[in-house]
């Protein structure tokens, strides 16, 4: 994009922001607020432990 196009986009963005419209990209603070407090790998480990226990318990009941 040329400098003229970027200037036009910046002016439109500033005008929309002043008008109260949402910016095109959420701020870093908004992204952090929406993020889960647990990491994905922690959730995966907990699910593995819980589901693995259920599967082993069912296998023990069926085969023993």
Short mmCIF file of N, CA, C and O in Angstrom, two decimals:
data_model
loop_
_atom_site.label_atom_id
_atom_site.label_comp_id
_atom_site.label_asym_id
_atom_site.label_seq_id
_atom_site.Cartn_x
_atom_site.Cartn_y
_atom_site.Cartn_z
N UNK A 1 0.83 -1.19 0.00
CA UNK A 1 0.00 0.00 0.00
C UNK A 1 0.87 1.26 0.00
O UNK A 1 1.91 1.30 0.64
N UNK A 2 0.38 2.22 -0.69
CA UNK A 2 1.11 3.48 -0.77
C UNK A 2 0.90 4.30 0.49
O UNK A 2 0.02 4.00 1.32
N UNK A 3 1.69 5.33 0.61
CA UNK A 3 1.58 6.20 1.79
C UNK A 3 0.22 6.89 1.81
O UNK A 3 -0.38 7.06 2.88
N UNK A 4 -0.28 7.26 0.65
CA UNK A 4 -1.60 7.91 0.57
C UNK A 4 -2.70 6.97 1.06
O UNK A 4 -3.58 7.37 1.82
N UNK A 5 -2.66 5.69 0.63
CA UNK A 5 -3.66 4.72 1.07
C UNK A 5 -3.60 4.50 2.58
O UNK A 5 -4.63 4.42 3.25
N UNK A 6 -2.39 4.41 3.10
CA UNK A 6 -2.24 4.20 4.55
C UNK A 6 -2.78 5.40 5.32
O UNK A 6 -3.42 5.23 6.36
N UNK A 7 -2.52 6.60 4.82
CA UNK A 7 -3.03 7.79 5.49
C UNK A 7 -4.56 7.79 5.49
O UNK A 7 -5.18 8.11 6.51
N UNK A 8 -5.16 7.39 4.37
CA UNK A 8 -6.62 7.33 4.31
C UNK A 8 -7.18 6.30 5.28
O UNK A 8 -8.17 6.55 5.97
N UNK A 9 -6.55 5.15 5.34
CA UNK A 9 -7.01 4.10 6.26
C UNK A 9 -6.87 4.54 7.72
O UNK A 9 -7.74 4.27 8.55
N UNK A 10 -5.76 5.21 8.02
CA UNK A 10 -5.56 5.71 9.39
C UNK A 10 -6.61 6.75 9.76
O UNK A 10 -7.13 6.75 10.88
N UNK A 11 -6.92 7.64 8.83
CA UNK A 11 -7.94 8.65 9.10
C UNK A 11 -9.31 8.00 9.30
O UNK A 11 -10.07 8.40 10.19
N UNK A 12 -9.64 7.00 8.49
CA UNK A 12 -10.92 6.31 8.64
C UNK A 12 -10.98 5.59 9.98
O UNK A 12 -11.99 5.61 10.68
N UNK A 13 -9.86 4.95 10.35
CA UNK A 13 -9.80 4.24 11.63
C UNK A 13 -10.00 5.22 12.79
O UNK A 13 -10.76 4.96 13.71
N UNK A 14 -9.31 6.36 12.73
CA UNK A 14 -9.43 7.36 13.81
C UNK A 14 -10.86 7.90 13.88
O UNK A 14 -11.41 8.08 14.97
N UNK A 15 -11.46 8.13 12.72
CA UNK A 15 -12.84 8.64 12.70
C UNK A 15 -13.81 7.61 13.29
O UNK A 15 -14.68 7.95 14.09
N UNK A 16 -13.63 6.33 12.92
CA UNK A 16 -14.50 5.28 13.46
C UNK A 16 -14.30 5.13 14.97
O UNK A 16 -15.25 4.91 15.71
N UNK A 17 -13.06 5.22 15.42
CA UNK A 17 -12.79 5.08 16.84
C UNK A 17 -13.42 6.23 17.63
O UNK A 17 -13.96 6.01 18.72
N UNK A 18 -13.36 7.44 17.08
CA UNK A 18 -13.98 8.58 17.76
C UNK A 18 -15.49 8.46 17.77
O UNK A 18 -16.15 8.94 18.68
N UNK A 19 -16.05 7.81 16.74
CA UNK A 19 -17.50 7.65 16.65
C UNK A 19 -18.00 6.56 17.58
O UNK A 19 -19.20 6.36 17.71
N UNK A 20 -17.10 5.85 18.22
CA UNK A 20 -17.50 4.83 19.17
C UNK A 20 -17.59 3.44 18.58
O UNK A 20 -17.98 2.50 19.25
N UNK A 21 -17.22 3.29 17.31
CA UNK A 21 -17.25 1.97 16.70
C UNK A 21 -16.05 1.18 17.18
O UNK A 21 -15.02 1.73 17.55
N UNK A 22 -16.19 -0.14 17.14
CA UNK A 22 -15.08 -0.98 17.57
C UNK A 22 -13.95 -0.92 16.56
O UNK A 22 -14.18 -0.95 15.36
N UNK A 23 -12.70 -0.86 17.05
CA UNK A 23 -11.57 -0.94 16.12
C UNK A 23 -11.54 -2.31 15.45
O UNK A 23 -12.15 -3.26 15.92
N UNK A 24 -10.81 -2.41 14.38
CA UNK A 24 -10.79 -3.66 13.62
C UNK A 24 -10.16 -4.80 14.42
O UNK A 24 -10.56 -5.94 14.29
N UNK A 25 -9.18 -4.51 15.24
CA UNK A 25 -8.50 -5.53 16.02
C UNK A 25 -8.68 -5.23 17.50
O UNK A 25 -8.47 -4.09 17.93
N UNK A 26 -9.03 -6.23 18.31
CA UNK A 26 -9.15 -5.97 19.75
C UNK A 26 -7.78 -5.68 20.36
O UNK A 26 -6.76 -6.17 19.87
N UNK A 27 -7.78 -4.89 21.41
CA UNK A 27 -6.51 -4.56 22.05
C UNK A 27 -5.97 -5.78 22.79
O UNK A 27 -6.66 -6.77 23.01
N UNK A 28 -4.72 -5.69 23.20
CA UNK A 28 -4.08 -6.80 23.90
C UNK A 28 -4.78 -7.08 25.23
O UNK A 28 -4.91 -8.23 25.64
N UNK A 29 -5.23 -6.04 25.90
CA UNK A 29 -5.93 -6.23 27.17
C UNK A 29 -7.26 -6.96 26.97
O UNK A 29 -7.64 -7.81 27.77
N UNK A 30 -7.96 -6.64 25.89
CA UNK A 30 -9.22 -7.32 25.61
C UNK A 30 -8.98 -8.79 25.28
O UNK A 30 -9.74 -9.66 25.68
N UNK A 31 -7.91 -9.08 24.55
CA UNK A 31 -7.58 -10.47 24.24
C UNK A 31 -7.24 -11.24 25.50
O UNK A 31 -7.63 -12.39 25.67
N UNK A 32 -6.48 -10.62 26.42
CA UNK A 32 -6.11 -11.27 27.66
C UNK A 32 -7.33 -11.52 28.53
O UNK A 32 -7.42 -12.53 29.22
N UNK A 33 -8.30 -10.60 28.50
CA UNK A 33 -9.50 -10.76 29.32
C UNK A 33 -10.34 -11.94 28.85
O UNK A 33 -10.97 -12.62 29.65
N UNK A 34 -10.34 -12.19 27.54
CA UNK A 34 -11.13 -13.28 27.00
C UNK A 34 -10.42 -14.63 27.13
O UNK A 34 -11.05 -15.66 26.97
N UNK A 35 -9.14 -14.60 27.40
CA UNK A 35 -8.36 -15.83 27.44
C UNK A 35 -8.66 -16.63 28.69
O UNK A 35 -8.94 -16.07 29.76
N UNK A 36 -8.62 -17.93 28.56
CA UNK A 36 -8.87 -18.82 29.69
C UNK A 36 -7.72 -18.71 30.69
O UNK A 36 -6.56 -18.57 30.30
N UNK A 37 -7.99 -18.81 32.00
CA UNK A 37 -6.90 -18.75 32.97
C UNK A 37 -6.01 -19.99 32.94
O UNK A 37 -4.88 -19.95 33.41
N UNK A 38 -6.50 -21.10 32.38
CA UNK A 38 -5.69 -22.31 32.28
C UNK A 38 -5.13 -22.44 30.87
O UNK A 38 -5.80 -22.15 29.89
N UNK A 39 -3.91 -22.91 30.81
CA UNK A 39 -3.33 -23.19 29.50
C UNK A 39 -4.00 -24.40 28.88
O UNK A 39 -4.59 -25.23 29.56
N UNK A 40 -3.87 -24.51 27.58
CA UNK A 40 -4.49 -25.61 26.86
C UNK A 40 -3.89 -26.95 27.27
O UNK A 40 -4.59 -27.94 27.41
N UNK A 41 -2.57 -26.98 27.50
CA UNK A 41 -1.93 -28.25 27.86
C UNK A 41 -2.36 -28.71 29.24
O UNK A 41 -2.45 -29.91 29.49
N UNK A 42 -2.63 -27.78 30.15
CA UNK A 42 -3.10 -28.16 31.48
C UNK A 42 -4.48 -28.80 31.37
O UNK A 42 -4.76 -29.84 31.99
N UNK A 43 -5.33 -28.21 30.56
CA UNK A 43 -6.66 -28.78 30.33
C UNK A 43 -6.55 -30.16 29.70
O UNK A 43 -7.28 -31.08 30.08
N UNK A 44 -5.63 -30.34 28.76
CA UNK A 44 -5.44 -31.63 28.11
C UNK A 44 -4.98 -32.69 29.11
O UNK A 44 -5.45 -33.83 29.09
N UNK A 45 -4.07 -32.34 30.01
CA UNK A 45 -3.58 -33.29 31.02
C UNK A 45 -4.72 -33.69 31.96
O UNK A 45 -4.89 -34.87 32.27
N UNK A 46 -5.51 -32.73 32.40
CA UNK A 46 -6.62 -33.03 33.30
C UNK A 46 -7.63 -33.93 32.61
O UNK A 46 -8.11 -34.92 33.19
N UNK A 47 -7.96 -33.63 31.36
CA UNK A 47 -8.90 -34.47 30.61
C UNK A 47 -8.35 -35.88 30.41
O UNK A 47 -9.09 -36.85 30.51
N UNK A 48 -7.05 -35.99 30.15
CA UNK A 48 -6.44 -37.31 29.97
C UNK A 48 -6.53 -38.12 31.26
O UNK A 48 -6.88 -39.30 31.23
N UNK A 49 -6.25 -37.48 32.39
CA UNK A 49 -6.31 -38.20 33.67
C UNK A 49 -7.74 -38.65 33.97
O UNK A 49 -7.98 -39.80 34.34
N UNK A 50 -8.69 -37.76 33.78
CA UNK A 50 -10.08 -38.09 34.09
C UNK A 50 -10.61 -39.15 33.13
O UNK A 50 -11.16 -40.18 33.56
N UNK A 51 -10.47 -38.92 31.85
CA UNK A 51 -10.99 -39.86 30.85
C UNK A 51 -10.23 -41.18 30.88
O UNK A 51 -10.84 -42.24 30.70
N UNK A 52 -8.92 -41.11 31.10
CA UNK A 52 -8.13 -42.34 31.19
C UNK A 52 -8.58 -43.19 32.37
O UNK A 52 -8.69 -44.41 32.27
N UNK A 53 -8.86 -42.56 33.50
CA UNK A 53 -9.34 -43.28 34.66
C UNK A 53 -10.68 -43.94 34.40
O UNK A 53 -10.92 -45.08 34.81
N UNK A 54 -11.55 -43.23 33.71
CA UNK A 54 -12.87 -43.80 33.38
C UNK A 54 -12.70 -45.00 32.46
O UNK A 54 -13.34 -46.04 32.66
N UNK A 55 -11.87 -44.88 31.46
CA UNK A 55 -11.67 -45.99 30.51
C UNK A 55 -11.08 -47.20 31.21
O UNK A 55 -11.54 -48.34 31.01
N UNK A 56 -10.07 -46.99 32.03
CA UNK A 56 -9.47 -48.13 32.74
C UNK A 56 -10.46 -48.77 33.72
O UNK A 56 -10.49 -49.99 33.88
N UNK A 57 -11.26 -47.97 34.36
CA UNK A 57 -12.25 -48.51 35.29
C UNK A 57 -13.31 -49.34 34.55
O UNK A 57 -13.70 -50.41 35.01
N UNK A 58 -13.77 -48.87 33.42
CA UNK A 58 -14.72 -49.62 32.62
C UNK A 58 -14.10 -50.92 32.11
O UNK A 58 -14.75 -51.97 32.11
N UNK A 59 -12.84 -50.87 31.69
CA UNK A 59 -12.16 -52.07 31.22
C UNK A 59 -12.01 -53.08 32.38
O UNK A 59 -12.18 -54.27 32.18
N UNK A 60 -11.73 -52.59 33.57
CA UNK A 60 -11.59 -53.48 34.72
C UNK A 60 -12.93 -54.15 35.03
O UNK A 60 -13.00 -55.35 35.34
N UNK A 61 -14.03 -53.40 34.95
CA UNK A 61 -15.33 -53.95 35.22
C UNK A 61 -15.75 -54.99 34.19
O UNK A 61 -16.39 -56.01 34.52
N UNK A 62 -15.42 -54.75 32.93
CA UNK A 62 -15.85 -55.64 31.86
C UNK A 62 -15.01 -56.92 31.83
O UNK A 62 -15.54 -58.01 31.70
N UNK A 63 -13.71 -56.79 31.93
CA UNK A 63 -12.82 -57.93 31.71
C UNK A 63 -12.44 -58.68 32.97
O UNK A 63 -11.90 -59.77 32.90
N UNK A 64 -12.69 -58.13 34.14
CA UNK A 64 -12.30 -58.84 35.38
C UNK A 64 -13.50 -59.29 36.17
O UNK A 64 -14.56 -58.85 36.14
#
